Tab-separated table of C-alpha atoms and ligand atoms in Angstrom:
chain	number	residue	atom	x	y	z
A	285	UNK	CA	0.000	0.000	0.000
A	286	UNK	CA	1.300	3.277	-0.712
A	287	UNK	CA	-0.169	7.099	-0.326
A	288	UNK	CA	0.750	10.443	-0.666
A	289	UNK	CA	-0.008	11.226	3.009
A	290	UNK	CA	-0.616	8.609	5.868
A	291	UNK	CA	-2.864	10.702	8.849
A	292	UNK	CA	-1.556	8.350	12.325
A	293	UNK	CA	-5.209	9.145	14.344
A	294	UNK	CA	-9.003	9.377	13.226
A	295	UNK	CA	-9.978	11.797	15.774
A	296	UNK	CA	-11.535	14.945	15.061
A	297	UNK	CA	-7.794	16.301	14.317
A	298	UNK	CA	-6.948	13.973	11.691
A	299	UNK	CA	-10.359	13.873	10.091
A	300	UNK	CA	-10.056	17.418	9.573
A	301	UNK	CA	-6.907	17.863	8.340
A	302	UNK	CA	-7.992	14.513	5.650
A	303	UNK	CA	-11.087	17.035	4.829
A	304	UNK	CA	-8.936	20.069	4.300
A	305	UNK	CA	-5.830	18.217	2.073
A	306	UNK	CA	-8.543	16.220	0.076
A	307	UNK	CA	-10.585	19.805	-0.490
A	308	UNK	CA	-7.264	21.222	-1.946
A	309	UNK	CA	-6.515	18.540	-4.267
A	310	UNK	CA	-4.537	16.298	-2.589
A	311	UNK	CA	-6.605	13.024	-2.989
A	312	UNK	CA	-4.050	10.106	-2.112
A	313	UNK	CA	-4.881	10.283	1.960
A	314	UNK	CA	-5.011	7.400	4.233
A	315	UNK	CA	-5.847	7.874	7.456
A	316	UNK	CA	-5.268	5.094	9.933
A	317	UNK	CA	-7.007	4.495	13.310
A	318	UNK	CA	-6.085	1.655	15.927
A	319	UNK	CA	-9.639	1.739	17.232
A	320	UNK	CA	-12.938	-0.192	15.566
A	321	UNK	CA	-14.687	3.303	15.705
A	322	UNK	CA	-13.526	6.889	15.106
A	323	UNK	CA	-13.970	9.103	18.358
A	324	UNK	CA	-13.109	6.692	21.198
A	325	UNK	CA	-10.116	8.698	21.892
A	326	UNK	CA	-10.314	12.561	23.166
A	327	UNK	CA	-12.691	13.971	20.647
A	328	UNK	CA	-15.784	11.635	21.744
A	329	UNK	CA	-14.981	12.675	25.447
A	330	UNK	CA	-14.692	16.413	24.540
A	331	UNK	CA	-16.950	19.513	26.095
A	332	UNK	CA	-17.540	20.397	22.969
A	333	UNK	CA	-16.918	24.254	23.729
A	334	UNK	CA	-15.704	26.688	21.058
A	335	UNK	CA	-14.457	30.430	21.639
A	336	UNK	CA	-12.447	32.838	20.254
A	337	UNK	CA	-11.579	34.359	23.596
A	338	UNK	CA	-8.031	33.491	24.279
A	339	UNK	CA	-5.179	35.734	25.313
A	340	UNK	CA	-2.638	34.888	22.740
A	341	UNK	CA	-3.025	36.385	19.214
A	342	UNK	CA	-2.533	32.751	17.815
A	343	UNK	CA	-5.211	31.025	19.836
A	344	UNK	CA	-7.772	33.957	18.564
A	345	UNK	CA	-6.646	33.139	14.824
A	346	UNK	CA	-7.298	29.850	15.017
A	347	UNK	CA	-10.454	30.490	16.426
A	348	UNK	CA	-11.232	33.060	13.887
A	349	UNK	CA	-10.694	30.706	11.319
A	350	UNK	CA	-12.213	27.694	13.033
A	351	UNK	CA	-16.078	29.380	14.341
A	352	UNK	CA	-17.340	30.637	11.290
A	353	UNK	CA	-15.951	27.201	9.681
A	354	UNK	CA	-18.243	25.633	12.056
A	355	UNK	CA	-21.337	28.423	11.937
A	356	UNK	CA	-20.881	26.831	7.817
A	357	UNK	CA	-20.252	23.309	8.385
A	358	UNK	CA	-23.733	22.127	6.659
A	359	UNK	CA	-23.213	24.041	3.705
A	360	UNK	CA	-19.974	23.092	3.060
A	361	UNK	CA	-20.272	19.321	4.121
A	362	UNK	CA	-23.495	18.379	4.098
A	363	UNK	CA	-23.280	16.857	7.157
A	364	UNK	CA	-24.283	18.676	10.593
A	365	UNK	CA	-21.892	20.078	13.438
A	366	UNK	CA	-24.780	21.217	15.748
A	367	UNK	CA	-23.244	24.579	16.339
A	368	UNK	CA	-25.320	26.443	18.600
A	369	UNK	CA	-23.748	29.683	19.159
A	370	UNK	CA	-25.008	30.679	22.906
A	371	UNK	CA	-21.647	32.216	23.890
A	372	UNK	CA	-18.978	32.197	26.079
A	373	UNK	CA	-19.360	34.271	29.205
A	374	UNK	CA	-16.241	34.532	31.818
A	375	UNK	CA	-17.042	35.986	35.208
A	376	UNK	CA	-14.236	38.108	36.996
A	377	UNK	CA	-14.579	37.922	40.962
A	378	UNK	CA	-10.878	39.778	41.196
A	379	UNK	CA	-9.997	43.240	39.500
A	380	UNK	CA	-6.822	40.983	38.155
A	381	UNK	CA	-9.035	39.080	36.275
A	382	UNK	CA	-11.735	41.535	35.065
A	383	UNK	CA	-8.399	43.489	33.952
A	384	UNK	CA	-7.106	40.255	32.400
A	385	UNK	CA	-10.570	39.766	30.271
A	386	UNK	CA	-10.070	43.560	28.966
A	387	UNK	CA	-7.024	43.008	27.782
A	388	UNK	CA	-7.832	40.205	25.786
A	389	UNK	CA	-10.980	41.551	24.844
A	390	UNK	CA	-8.900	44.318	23.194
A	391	UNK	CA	-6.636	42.043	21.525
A	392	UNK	CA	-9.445	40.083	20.378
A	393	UNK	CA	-11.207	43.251	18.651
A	394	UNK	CA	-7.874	44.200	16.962
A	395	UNK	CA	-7.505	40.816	15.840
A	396	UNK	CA	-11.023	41.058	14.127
A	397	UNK	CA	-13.367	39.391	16.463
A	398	UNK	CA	-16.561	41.128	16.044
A	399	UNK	CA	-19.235	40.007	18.721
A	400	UNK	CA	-16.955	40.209	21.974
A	401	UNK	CA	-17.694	42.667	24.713
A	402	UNK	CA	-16.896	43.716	28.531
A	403	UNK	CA	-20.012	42.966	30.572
A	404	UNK	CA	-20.942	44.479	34.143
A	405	UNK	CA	-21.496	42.927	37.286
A	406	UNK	CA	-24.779	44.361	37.050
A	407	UNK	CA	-25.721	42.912	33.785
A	408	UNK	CA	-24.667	39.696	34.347
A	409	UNK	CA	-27.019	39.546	37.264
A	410	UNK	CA	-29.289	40.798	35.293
A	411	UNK	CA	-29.046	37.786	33.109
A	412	UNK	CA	-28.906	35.024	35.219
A	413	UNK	CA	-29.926	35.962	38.682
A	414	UNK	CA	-29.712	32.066	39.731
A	415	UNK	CA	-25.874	32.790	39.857
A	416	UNK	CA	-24.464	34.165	43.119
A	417	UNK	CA	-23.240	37.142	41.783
A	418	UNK	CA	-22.406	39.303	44.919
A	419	UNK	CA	-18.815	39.001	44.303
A	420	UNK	CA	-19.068	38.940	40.260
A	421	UNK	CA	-17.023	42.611	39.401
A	422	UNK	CA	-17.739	41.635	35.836
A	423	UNK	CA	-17.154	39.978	32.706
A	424	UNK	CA	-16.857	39.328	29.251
A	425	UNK	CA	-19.081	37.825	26.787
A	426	UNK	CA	-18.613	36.654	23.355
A	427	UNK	CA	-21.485	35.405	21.272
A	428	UNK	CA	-20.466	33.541	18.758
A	429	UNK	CA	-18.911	31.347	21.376
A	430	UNK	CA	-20.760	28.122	22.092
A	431	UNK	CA	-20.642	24.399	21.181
A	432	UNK	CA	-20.662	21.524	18.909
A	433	UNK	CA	-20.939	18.330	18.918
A	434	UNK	CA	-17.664	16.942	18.061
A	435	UNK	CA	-18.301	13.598	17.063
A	436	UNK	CA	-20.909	14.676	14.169
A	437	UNK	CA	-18.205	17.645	13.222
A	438	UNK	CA	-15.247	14.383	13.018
A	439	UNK	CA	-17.806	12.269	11.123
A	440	UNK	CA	-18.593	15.233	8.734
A	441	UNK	CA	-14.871	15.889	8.005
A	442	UNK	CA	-14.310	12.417	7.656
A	443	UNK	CA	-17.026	11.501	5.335
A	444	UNK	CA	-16.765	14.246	3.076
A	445	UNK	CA	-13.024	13.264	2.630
A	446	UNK	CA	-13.457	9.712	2.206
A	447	UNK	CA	-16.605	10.721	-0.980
A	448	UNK	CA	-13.880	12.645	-2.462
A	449	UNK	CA	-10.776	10.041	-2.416
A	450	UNK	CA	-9.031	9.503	0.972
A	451	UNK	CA	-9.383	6.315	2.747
A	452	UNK	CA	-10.167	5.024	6.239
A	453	UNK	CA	-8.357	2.088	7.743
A	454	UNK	CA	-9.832	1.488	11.609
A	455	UNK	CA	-8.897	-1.379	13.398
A	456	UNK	CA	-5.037	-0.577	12.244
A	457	UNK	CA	-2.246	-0.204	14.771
A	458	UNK	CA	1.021	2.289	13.572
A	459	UNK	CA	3.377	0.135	15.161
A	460	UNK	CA	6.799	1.357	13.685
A	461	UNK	CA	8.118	4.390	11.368
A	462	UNK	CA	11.354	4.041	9.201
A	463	UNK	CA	13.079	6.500	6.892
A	464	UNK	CA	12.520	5.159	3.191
A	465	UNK	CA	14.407	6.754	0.213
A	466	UNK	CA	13.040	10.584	0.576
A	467	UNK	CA	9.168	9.279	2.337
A	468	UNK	CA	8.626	6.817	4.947
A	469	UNK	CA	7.954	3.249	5.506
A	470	UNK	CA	5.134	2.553	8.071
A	471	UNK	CA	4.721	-0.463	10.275
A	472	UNK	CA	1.177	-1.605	10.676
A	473	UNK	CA	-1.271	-4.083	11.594
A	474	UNK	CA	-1.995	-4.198	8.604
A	475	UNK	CA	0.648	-4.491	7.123
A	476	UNK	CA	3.517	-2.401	5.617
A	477	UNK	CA	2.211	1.404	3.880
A	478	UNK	CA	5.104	3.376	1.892
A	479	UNK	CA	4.347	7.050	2.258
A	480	UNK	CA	5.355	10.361	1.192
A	481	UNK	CA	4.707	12.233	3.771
A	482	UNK	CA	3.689	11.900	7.461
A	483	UNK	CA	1.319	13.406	9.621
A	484	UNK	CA	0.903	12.376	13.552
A	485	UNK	CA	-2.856	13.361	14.656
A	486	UNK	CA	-2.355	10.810	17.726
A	487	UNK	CA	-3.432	12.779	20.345
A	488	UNK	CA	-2.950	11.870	23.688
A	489	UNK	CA	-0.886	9.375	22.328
A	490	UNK	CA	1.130	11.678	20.237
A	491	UNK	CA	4.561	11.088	22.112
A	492	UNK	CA	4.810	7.467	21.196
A	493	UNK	CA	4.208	8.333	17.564
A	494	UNK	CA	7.045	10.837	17.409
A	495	UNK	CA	8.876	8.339	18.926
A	496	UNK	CA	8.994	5.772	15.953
A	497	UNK	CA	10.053	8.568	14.367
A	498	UNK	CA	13.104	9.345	16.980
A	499	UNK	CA	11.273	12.859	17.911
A	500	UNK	CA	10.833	13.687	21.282
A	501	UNK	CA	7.351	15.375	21.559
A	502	UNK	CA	6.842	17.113	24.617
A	503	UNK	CA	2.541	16.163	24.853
A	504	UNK	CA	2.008	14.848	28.016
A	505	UNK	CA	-2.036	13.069	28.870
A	506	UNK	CA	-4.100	14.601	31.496
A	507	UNK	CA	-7.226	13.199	32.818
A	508	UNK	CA	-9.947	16.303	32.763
A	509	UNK	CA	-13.387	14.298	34.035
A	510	UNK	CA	-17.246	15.819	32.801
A	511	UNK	CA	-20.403	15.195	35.316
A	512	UNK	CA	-23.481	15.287	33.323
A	513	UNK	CA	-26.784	16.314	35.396
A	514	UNK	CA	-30.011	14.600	35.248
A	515	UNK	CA	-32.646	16.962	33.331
A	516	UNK	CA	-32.803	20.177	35.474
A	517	UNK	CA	-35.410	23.163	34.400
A	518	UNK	CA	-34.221	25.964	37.139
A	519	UNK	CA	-31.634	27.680	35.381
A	520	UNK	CA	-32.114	28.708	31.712
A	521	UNK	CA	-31.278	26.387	29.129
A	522	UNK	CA	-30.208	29.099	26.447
A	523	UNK	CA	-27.535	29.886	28.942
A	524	UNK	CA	-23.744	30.557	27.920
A	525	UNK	CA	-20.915	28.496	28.810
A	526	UNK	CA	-20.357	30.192	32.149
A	527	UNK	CA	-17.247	30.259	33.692
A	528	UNK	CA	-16.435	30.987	37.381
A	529	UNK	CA	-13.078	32.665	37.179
A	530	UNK	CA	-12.401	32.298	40.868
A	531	UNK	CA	-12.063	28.754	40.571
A	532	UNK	CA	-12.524	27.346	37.100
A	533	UNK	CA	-15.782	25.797	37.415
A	534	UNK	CA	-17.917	26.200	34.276
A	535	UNK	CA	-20.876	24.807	32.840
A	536	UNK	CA	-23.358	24.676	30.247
A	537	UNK	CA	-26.880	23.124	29.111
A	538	UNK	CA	-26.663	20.276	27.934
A	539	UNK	CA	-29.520	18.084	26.155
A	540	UNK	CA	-32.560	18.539	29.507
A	541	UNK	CA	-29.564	18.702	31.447
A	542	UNK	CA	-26.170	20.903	32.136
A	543	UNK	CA	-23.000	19.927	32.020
A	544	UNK	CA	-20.307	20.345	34.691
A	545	UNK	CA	-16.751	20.963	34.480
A	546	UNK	CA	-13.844	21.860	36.636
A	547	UNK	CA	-9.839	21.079	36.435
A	548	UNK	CA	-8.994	19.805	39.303
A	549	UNK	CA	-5.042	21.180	39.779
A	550	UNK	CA	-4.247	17.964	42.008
A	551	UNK	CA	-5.002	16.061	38.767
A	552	UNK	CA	-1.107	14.289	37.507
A	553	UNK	CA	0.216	13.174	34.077
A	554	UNK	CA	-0.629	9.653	33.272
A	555	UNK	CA	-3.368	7.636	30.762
A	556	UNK	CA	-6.190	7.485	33.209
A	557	UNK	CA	-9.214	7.631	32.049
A	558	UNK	CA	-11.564	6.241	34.669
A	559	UNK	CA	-13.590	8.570	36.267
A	560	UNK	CA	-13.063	9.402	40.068
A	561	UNK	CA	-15.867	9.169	41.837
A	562	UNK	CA	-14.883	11.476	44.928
A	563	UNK	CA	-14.871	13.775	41.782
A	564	UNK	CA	-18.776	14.461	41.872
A	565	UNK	CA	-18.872	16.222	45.644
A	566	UNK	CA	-15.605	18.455	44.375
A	567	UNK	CA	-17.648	19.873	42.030
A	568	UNK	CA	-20.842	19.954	43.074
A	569	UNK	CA	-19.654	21.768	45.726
A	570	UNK	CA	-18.112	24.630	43.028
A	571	UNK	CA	-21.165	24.211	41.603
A	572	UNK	CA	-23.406	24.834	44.503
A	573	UNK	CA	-21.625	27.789	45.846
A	574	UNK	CA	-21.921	29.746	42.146
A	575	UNK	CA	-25.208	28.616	41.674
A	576	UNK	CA	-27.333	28.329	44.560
A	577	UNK	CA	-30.373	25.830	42.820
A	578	UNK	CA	-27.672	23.663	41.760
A	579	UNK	CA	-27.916	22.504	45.574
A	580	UNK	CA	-31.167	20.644	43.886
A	581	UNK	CA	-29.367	18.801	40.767
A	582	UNK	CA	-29.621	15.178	40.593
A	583	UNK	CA	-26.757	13.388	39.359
A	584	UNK	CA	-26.013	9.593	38.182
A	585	UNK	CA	-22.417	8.853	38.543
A	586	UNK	CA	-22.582	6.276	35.934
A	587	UNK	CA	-23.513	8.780	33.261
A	588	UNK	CA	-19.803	10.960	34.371
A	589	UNK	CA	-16.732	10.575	32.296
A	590	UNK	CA	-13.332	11.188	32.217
A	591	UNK	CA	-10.947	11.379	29.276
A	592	UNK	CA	-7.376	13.250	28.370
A	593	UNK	CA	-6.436	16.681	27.412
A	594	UNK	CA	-3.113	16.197	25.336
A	595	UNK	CA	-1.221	18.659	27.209
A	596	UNK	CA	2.302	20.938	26.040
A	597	UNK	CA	4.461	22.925	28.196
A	598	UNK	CA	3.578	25.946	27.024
A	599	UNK	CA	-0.595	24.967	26.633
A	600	UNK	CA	-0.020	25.729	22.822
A	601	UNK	CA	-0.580	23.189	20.192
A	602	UNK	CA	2.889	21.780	18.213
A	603	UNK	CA	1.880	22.095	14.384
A	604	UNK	CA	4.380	21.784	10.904
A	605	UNK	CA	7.218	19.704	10.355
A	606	UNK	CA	9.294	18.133	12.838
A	607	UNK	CA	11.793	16.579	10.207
A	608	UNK	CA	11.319	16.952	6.432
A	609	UNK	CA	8.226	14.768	5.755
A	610	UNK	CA	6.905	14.345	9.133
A	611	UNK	CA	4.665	16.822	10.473
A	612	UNK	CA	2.879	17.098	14.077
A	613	UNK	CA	-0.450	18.285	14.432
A	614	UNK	CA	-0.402	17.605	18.687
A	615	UNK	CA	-0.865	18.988	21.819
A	616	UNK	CA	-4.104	21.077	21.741
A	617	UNK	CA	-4.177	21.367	25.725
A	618	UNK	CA	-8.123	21.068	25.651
A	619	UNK	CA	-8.757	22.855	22.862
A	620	UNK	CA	-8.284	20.473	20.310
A	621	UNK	CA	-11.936	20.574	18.760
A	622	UNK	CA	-12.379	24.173	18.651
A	623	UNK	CA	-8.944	24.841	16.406
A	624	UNK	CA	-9.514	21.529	14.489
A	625	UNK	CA	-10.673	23.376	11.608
A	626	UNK	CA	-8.013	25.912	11.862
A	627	UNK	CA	-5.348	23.277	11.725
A	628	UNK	CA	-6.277	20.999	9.324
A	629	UNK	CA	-6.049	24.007	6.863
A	630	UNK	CA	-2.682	25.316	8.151
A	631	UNK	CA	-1.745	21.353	8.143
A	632	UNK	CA	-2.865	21.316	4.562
A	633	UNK	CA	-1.272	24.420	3.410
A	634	UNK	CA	2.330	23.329	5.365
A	635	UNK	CA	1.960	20.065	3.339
A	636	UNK	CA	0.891	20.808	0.171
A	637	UNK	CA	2.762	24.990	-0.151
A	638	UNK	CA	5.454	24.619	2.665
A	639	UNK	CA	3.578	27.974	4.088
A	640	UNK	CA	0.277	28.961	5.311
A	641	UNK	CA	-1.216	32.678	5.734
A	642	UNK	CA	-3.663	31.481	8.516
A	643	UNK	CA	-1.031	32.326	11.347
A	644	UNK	CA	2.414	32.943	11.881
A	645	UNK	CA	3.267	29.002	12.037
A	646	UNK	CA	6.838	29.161	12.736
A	647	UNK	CA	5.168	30.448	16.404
A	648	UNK	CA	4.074	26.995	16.918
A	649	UNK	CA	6.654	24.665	15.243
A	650	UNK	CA	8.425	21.836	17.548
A	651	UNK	CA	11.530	24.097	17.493
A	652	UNK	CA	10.469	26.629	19.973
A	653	UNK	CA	10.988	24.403	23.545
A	654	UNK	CA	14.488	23.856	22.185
A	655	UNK	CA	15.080	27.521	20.828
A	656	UNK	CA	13.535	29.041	24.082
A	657	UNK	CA	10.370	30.757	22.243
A	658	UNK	CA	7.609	28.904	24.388
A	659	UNK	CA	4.058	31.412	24.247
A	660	UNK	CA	2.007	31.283	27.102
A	661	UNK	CA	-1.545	30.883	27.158
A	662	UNK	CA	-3.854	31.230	30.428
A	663	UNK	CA	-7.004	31.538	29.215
A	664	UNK	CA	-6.656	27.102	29.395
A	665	UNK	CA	-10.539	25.811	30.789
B	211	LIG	C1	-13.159	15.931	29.238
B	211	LIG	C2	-12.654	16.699	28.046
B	211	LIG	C3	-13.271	17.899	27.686
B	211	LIG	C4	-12.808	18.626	26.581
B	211	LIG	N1	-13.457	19.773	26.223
B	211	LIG	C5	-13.061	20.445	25.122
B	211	LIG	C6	-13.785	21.582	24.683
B	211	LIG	O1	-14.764	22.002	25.304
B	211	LIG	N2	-13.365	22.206	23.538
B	211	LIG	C7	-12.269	21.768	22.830
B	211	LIG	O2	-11.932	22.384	21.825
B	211	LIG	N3	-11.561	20.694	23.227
B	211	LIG	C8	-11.936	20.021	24.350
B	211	LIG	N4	-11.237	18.915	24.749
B	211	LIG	C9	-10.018	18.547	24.034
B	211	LIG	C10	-10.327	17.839	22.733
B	211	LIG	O3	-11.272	16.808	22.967
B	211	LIG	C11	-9.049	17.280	22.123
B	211	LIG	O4	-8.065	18.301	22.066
B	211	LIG	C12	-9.308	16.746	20.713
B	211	LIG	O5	-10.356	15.820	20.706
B	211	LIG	C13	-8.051	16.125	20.138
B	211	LIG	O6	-8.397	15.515	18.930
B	211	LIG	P1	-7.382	14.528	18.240
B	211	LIG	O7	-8.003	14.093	16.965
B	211	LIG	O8	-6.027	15.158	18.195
B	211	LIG	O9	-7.232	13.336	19.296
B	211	LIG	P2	-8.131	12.012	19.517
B	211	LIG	O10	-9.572	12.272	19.382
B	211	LIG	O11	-7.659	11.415	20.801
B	211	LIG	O12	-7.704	11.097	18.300
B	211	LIG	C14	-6.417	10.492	18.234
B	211	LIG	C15	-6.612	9.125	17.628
B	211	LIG	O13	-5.345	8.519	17.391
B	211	LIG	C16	-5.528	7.137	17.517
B	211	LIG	N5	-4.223	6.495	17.709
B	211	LIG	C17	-3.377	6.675	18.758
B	211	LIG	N6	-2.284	5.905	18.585
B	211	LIG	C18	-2.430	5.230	17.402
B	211	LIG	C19	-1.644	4.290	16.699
B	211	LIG	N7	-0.462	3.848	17.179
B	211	LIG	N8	-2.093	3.814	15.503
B	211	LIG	C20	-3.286	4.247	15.003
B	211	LIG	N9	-4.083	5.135	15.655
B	211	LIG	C21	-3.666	5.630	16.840
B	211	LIG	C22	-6.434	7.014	18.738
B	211	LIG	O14	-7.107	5.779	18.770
B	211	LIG	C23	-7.378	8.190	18.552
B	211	LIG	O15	-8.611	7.837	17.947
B	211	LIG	C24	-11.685	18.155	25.831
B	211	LIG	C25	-11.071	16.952	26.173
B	211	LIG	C26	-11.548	16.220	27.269
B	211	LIG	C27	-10.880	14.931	27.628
């Protein structure tokens, strides 16, 4: 078997970047997946969130890119992403962090982000006067935030590519990657694919990937954990993903439900992925405390799950090539779904052009934790 470009991962990553190299012409894809079933890594356990507020001019071009790809999905792939755009709105209990949301708020607006705005206390209270807001100094609000569902938007990507020329293998193991003439050779359990070029999409299990390819990929797995509610009708189900900035604890409707989210910093590297249950009275406790009828949710602890961010050093994902050929699209640090769109173009372009005009890509190449040019995001959920 041989193809132009081998994609190691089926997630919503890969799938995307298979969409956006088969849309530009390049029709000899294969994208390999270990699993029976696309989605059973991150992208089936994601939040589903999408927002363009970040801090770091990067992070908002992605997004820029990567919302209104989604607000279009339909048209373009004929397949549904269920984007519901009901916002993103942070709440600032310190003058730090209301300070902090300005800033980016002003970066955001240079950057071109249209619908994002500073929010009072007042207002916000206003809105939602289930939250506790006594200590809320203010906010920010941006609303063409929201969600999607990510294993429909993976699908989409995916099925559109494979109609057009790219092929699926699931059930295939990338078990070894050797140098071969000026393209690779790739061990499989399928057997042995010759390829041009090289793309790791692994994920959490990006490391091992680069390995076989003797690059050391600094993506480490960390287990973030979701509690679903039972259906609950006391707090408005058009609501915003709302985010409690003086702990992290956010949440958002989901289905009759919400859904409940907070990092817990005690949380260490490692591939665990079964959910804790000691986790559910952490956060309903978060939850409680910002939103006082939350006291009355109902919760089934066999409905929670936990899965991995694939976390970098510097919370920034590692995208172009590593060594000529082989190219990394890892390391999203939880925001893998919401910049999939974003980087299977700039994947695409770095492939097929050797440049892209989406971002500034030599900002996230491999080369910056050894060359000392590490960005920081903190706007991480
Ligand atoms: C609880 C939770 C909540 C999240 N919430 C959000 C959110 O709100 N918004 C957001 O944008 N992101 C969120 N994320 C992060 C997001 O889900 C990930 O960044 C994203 O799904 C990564 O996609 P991927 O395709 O790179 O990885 P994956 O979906 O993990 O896909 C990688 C694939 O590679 C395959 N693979 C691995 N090794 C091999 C091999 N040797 N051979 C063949 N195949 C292999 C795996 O089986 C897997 O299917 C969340 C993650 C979690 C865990």
């Amino acid at each position: 078997m041989t193809a132009d470009v081998v994609i190691i991962g089926g997630g919503i990553v890969g799938s995307s970047i298979a969409y956006h190299l088969v849309a530009a012409g390049c029709e000899d894809v294969l994208v390999i997946e270990r699993e029976t079933a696309q989605g059973k890594g991150s992208t089936g356990k994601s939040m589903g969130g999408v927002r363009a507020q970040f801090s770091t001019p990067v992070n908002i071009q992605m997004s820029l890119y990567s919302i209104p790809f989604y607000a279009s999905f339909e048209e373009r792939l004929g397949h549904p992403c269920d984007y519901r755009p009901q916002g993103y709105l942070f709440c600032a209990t310190s003058d730090k962090h209301l300070s902090y949301l300005r800033t980016n708020q002003e970066k955001q607006i240079a950057l071109g982000l249209k619908n994002v705005r500073m929010i009072s206390g007042d207002e916000i209270r206003g809105m939602f006067p289930q939250l506790r807001g006594d200590d809320i100094l203010g906010g920010s609000f941006c609303s063409t935030d929201g969600f999607v569902d990510p294993y429909s938007a993976m699908i989409g990507f995916m099925t559109w590519a494979a109609d057009h020329g790219a092929k699926l293998w699931k059930n295939t193991t990338v078990s070894g990657i050797a140098k071969n003439g000026n393209g690779f050779e790739l061990e499989t359990s399928r057997g042995k694919v010759a390829a041009a070029k090289v793309v790791n999409a692994a994920g959490a299990w990006a490391a091992s990937i680069a390995k076989m390819a003797g690059i050391d990929l600094p993506v480490e797995p960390l287990r973030r954990m979701l509690v679903p509610t039972e259906p609950f009708d006391q707090f408005p189900h058009t609501a915003p993903m709302i985010i409690d900035m003086s702990n992290g604890f956010h949440f958002r409707p989901e289905s009759r439900g919400f859904l409940l989210a907070w990092n817990d910093p005690e949380e260490t590297p490692g591939y665990k992925t079964d959910f804790e249950p000691s986790f559910i009275e952490k956060i309903l406790t978060r939850a409680a405390d910002r939103v006082p009828v939350f006291e009355n949710l109902a919760v089934n602890p066999k409905r929670a799950w936990a899965g991995l961010y694939e976390m970098t050093p510097d919370h920034h994902p590692i995208l172009g090539e590593a060594v000529p050929g082989f190219f990394c699209a890892n390391g999203f640090s939880g925001h893998g779904v919401m910049h999939a769109p974003a980087t299977g173009k700039v994947l695409s372009d770095l492939i097929l052009r050797g440049k892209t005009d989406l971002i500034d890509a030599k900002l996230l190449d491999l080369a910056r934790f050894a060359e000392g040019r590490t960005i920081h995001e903190s706007a991480v959920l």
